[in-house]
Coordinates of C-alpha atoms in Angstrom, one line a residue:
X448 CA -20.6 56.8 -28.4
X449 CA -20.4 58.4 -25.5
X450 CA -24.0 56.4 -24.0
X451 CA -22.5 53.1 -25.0
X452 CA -19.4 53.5 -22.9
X453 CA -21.1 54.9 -20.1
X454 CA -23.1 51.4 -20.5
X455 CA -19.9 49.1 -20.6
X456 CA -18.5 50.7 -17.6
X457 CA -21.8 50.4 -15.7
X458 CA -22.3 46.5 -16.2
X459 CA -24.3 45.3 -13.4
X460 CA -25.4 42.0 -12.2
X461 CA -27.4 39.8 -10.4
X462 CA -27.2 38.2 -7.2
X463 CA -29.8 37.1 -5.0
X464 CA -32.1 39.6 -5.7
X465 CA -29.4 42.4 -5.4
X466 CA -27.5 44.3 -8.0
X467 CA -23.7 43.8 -8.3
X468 CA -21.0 45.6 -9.5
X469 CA -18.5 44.5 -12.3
X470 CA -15.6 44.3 -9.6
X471 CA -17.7 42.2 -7.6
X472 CA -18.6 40.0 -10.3
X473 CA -15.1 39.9 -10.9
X474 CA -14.0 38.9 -7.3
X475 CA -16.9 36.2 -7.0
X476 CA -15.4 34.7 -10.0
X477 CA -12.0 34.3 -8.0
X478 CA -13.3 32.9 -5.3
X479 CA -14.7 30.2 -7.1
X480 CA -11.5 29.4 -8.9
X481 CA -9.4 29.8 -5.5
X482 CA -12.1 27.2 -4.2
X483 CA -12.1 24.8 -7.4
X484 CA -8.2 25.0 -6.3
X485 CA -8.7 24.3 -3.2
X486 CA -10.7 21.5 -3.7
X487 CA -8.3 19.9 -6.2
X488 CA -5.4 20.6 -3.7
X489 CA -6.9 18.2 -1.1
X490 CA -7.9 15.5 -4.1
X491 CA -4.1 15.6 -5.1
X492 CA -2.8 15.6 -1.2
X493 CA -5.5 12.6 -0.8
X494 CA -3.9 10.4 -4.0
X495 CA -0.3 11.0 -2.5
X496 CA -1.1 9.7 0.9
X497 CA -2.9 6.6 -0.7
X498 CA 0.1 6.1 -2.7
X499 CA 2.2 6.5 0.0
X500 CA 0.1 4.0 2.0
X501 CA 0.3 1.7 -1.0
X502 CA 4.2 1.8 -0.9
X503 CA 4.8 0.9 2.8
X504 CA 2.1 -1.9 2.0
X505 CA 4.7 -3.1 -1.2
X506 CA 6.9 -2.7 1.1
X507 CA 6.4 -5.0 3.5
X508 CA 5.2 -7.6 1.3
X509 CA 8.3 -7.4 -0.2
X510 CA 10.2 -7.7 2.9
X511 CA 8.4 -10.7 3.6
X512 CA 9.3 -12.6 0.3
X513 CA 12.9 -12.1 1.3
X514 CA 12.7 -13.4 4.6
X515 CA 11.1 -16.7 3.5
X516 CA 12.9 -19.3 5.0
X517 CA 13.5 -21.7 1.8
X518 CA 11.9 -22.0 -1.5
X519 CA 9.1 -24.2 -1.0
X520 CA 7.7 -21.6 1.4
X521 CA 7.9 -19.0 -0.9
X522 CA 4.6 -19.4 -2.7
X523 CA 2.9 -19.5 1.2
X524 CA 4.3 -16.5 2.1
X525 CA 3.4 -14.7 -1.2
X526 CA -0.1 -15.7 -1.5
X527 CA -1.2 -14.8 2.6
X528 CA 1.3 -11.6 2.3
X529 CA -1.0 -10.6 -0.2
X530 CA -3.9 -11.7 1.2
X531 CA -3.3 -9.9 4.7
X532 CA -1.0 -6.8 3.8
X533 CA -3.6 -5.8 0.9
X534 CA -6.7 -7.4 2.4
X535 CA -7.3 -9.4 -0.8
X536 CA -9.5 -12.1 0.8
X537 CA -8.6 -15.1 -1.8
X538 CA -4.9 -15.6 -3.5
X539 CA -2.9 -18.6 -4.6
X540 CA -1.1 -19.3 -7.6
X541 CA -0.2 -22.7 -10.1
X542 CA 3.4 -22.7 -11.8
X543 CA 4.6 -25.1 -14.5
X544 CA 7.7 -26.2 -15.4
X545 CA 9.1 -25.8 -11.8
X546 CA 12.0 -28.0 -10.8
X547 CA 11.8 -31.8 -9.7
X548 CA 11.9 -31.1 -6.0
X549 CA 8.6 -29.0 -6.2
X550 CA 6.8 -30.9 -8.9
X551 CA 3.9 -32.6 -6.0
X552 CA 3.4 -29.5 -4.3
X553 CA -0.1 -27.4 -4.4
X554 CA 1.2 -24.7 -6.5
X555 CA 2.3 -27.3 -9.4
X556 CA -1.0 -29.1 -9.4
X557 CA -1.6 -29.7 -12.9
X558 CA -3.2 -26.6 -15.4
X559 CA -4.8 -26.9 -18.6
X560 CA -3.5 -26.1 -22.2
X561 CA -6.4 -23.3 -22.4
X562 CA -5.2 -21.9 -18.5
X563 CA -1.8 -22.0 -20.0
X564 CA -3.0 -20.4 -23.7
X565 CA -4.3 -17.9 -21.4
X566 CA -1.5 -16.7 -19.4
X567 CA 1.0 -17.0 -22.5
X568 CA -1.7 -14.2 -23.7
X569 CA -1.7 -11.7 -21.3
X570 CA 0.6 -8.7 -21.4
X571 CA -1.1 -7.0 -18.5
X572 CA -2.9 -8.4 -15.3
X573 CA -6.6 -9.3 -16.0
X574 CA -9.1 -7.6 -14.1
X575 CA -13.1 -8.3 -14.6
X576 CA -15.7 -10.5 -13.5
X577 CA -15.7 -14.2 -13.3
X578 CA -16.2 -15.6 -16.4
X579 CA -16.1 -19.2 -15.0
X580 CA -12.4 -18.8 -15.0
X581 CA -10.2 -22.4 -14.6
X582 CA -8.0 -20.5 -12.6
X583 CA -10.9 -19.0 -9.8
X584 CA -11.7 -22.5 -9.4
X585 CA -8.4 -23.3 -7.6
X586 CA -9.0 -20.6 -5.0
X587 CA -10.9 -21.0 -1.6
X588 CA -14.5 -20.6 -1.8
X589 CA -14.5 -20.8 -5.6
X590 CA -18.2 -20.4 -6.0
X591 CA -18.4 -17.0 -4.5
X592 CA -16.0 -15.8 -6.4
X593 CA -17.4 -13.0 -8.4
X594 CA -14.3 -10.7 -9.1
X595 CA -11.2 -11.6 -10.4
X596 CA -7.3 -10.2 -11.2
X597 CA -5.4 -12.6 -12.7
X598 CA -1.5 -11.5 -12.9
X599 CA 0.7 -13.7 -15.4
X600 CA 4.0 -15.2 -14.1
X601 CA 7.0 -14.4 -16.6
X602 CA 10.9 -13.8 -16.9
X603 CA 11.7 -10.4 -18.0
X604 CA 10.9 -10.9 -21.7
X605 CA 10.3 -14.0 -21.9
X606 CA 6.9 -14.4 -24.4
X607 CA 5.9 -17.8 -22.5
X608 CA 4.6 -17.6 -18.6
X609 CA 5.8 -19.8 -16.7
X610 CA 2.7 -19.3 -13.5
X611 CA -0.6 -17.7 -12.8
X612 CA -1.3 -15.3 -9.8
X613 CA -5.2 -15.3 -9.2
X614 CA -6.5 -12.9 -6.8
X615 CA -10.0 -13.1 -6.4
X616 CA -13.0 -11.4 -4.1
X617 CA -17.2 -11.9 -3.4
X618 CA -17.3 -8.2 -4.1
X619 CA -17.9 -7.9 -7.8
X620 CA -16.7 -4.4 -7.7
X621 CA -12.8 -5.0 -6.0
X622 CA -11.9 -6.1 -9.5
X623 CA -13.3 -4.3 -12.2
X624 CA -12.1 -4.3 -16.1
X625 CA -11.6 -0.3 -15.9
X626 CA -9.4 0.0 -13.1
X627 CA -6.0 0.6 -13.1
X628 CA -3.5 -2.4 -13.7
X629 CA 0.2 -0.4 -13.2
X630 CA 0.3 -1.5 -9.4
X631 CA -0.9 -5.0 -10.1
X632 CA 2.0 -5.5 -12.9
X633 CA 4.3 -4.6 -10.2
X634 CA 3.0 -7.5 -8.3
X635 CA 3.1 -9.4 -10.9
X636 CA 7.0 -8.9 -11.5
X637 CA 8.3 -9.3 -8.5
X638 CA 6.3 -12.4 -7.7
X639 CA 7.7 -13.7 -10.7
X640 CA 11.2 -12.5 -9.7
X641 CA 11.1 -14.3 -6.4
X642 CA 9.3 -17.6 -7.9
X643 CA 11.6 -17.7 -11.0
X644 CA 14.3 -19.9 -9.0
X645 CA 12.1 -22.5 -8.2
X646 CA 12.0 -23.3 -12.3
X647 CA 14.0 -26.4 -13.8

């Protein structure tokens, strides 16, 4: 008995060639965890400044929306807001049933059955690759478009959209079907808050 205590109290280790102690065993174990804490620390410190940069960015996109001169420029200053406040390098957008004084602008152009299907499907924003999408094609640059989030346009529950927001990018990587959509539905209701009053 008195052998196998003496051998728990004199647990030794190995480091580097040298023989540690239980205590120091102990205290390299802490450091590690005080560094593992450290290190998550900065991760979490590094997410809240990206999210802070991400709400001045809504922000000002916002801000824009409600300093747009009239209705018809509305769509304008929502696409290049997006475009230039969140470097998204192609955006535009199609709506449908939009009142008589906005029926032959660009962003009534006419849009398929399937487009609409599609929209009238989509709970969340889309995010992926471009599947031959309708909806890239009305972007600039449609043949390099390789990535694509596509944000449906509806009233607050409403099951029918009423428009299509299509953001698009050459990277195939800056929309990708595992990434977050939260943000992008955010987008997606306030563009359709703003747009709703151009709708017969």
């Amino acid at each position: 008995r008195y052998c196998l205590l003496s051998r728990g109290l004199g647990d030794v280790y190995k480091r580097q060639g040298r023989t540690l102690s239980l205590q120091e065993r102990q205290m390299d174990v802490l450091r590690e965890k005080h560094k593992l804490m450290e290190l998550r620390l900065a991760e979490l410190m590094r997410i809240g400044q990206e999210n802070d940069q991400i709400t001045h960015k809504f922000h000002t996109w916002t801000r824009s929306l409600l300093l747009a001169r009239n209705d018809v420029d509305l769509p304008h200053t929502l696409t290049t807001g997006l475009q230039d406040v969140f470097s998204v390098p192609h955006v535009t957008l199609r709506l449908w049933g939009v009142s008589e004084e906005f029926a032959h602008t660009w962003f009534a152009a006419p849009v398929s059955a399937d487009s609409r299907l599609f929209s009238n499907g989509l709970t969340t924003p889309f995010c992926g690759s471009n599947n031959d999408f309708e909806a890239a094609s009305w972007l600039e640059d449609a043949p390099t478009i390789q990535s694509v989030a596509l944000l449906p346009l509806r009233l607050d529950g409403a099951a029918e959209a009423f428009g299509l927001l299509v953001l698009g990018s050459p990277d195939a990587h800056r929309f990708t079907s595992d990434m977050a959509t939260d943000f992008l539905t955010n987008i997606g209701q306030t563009a359709s808050a703003a747009l709703s009053s151009m709708l017969d």
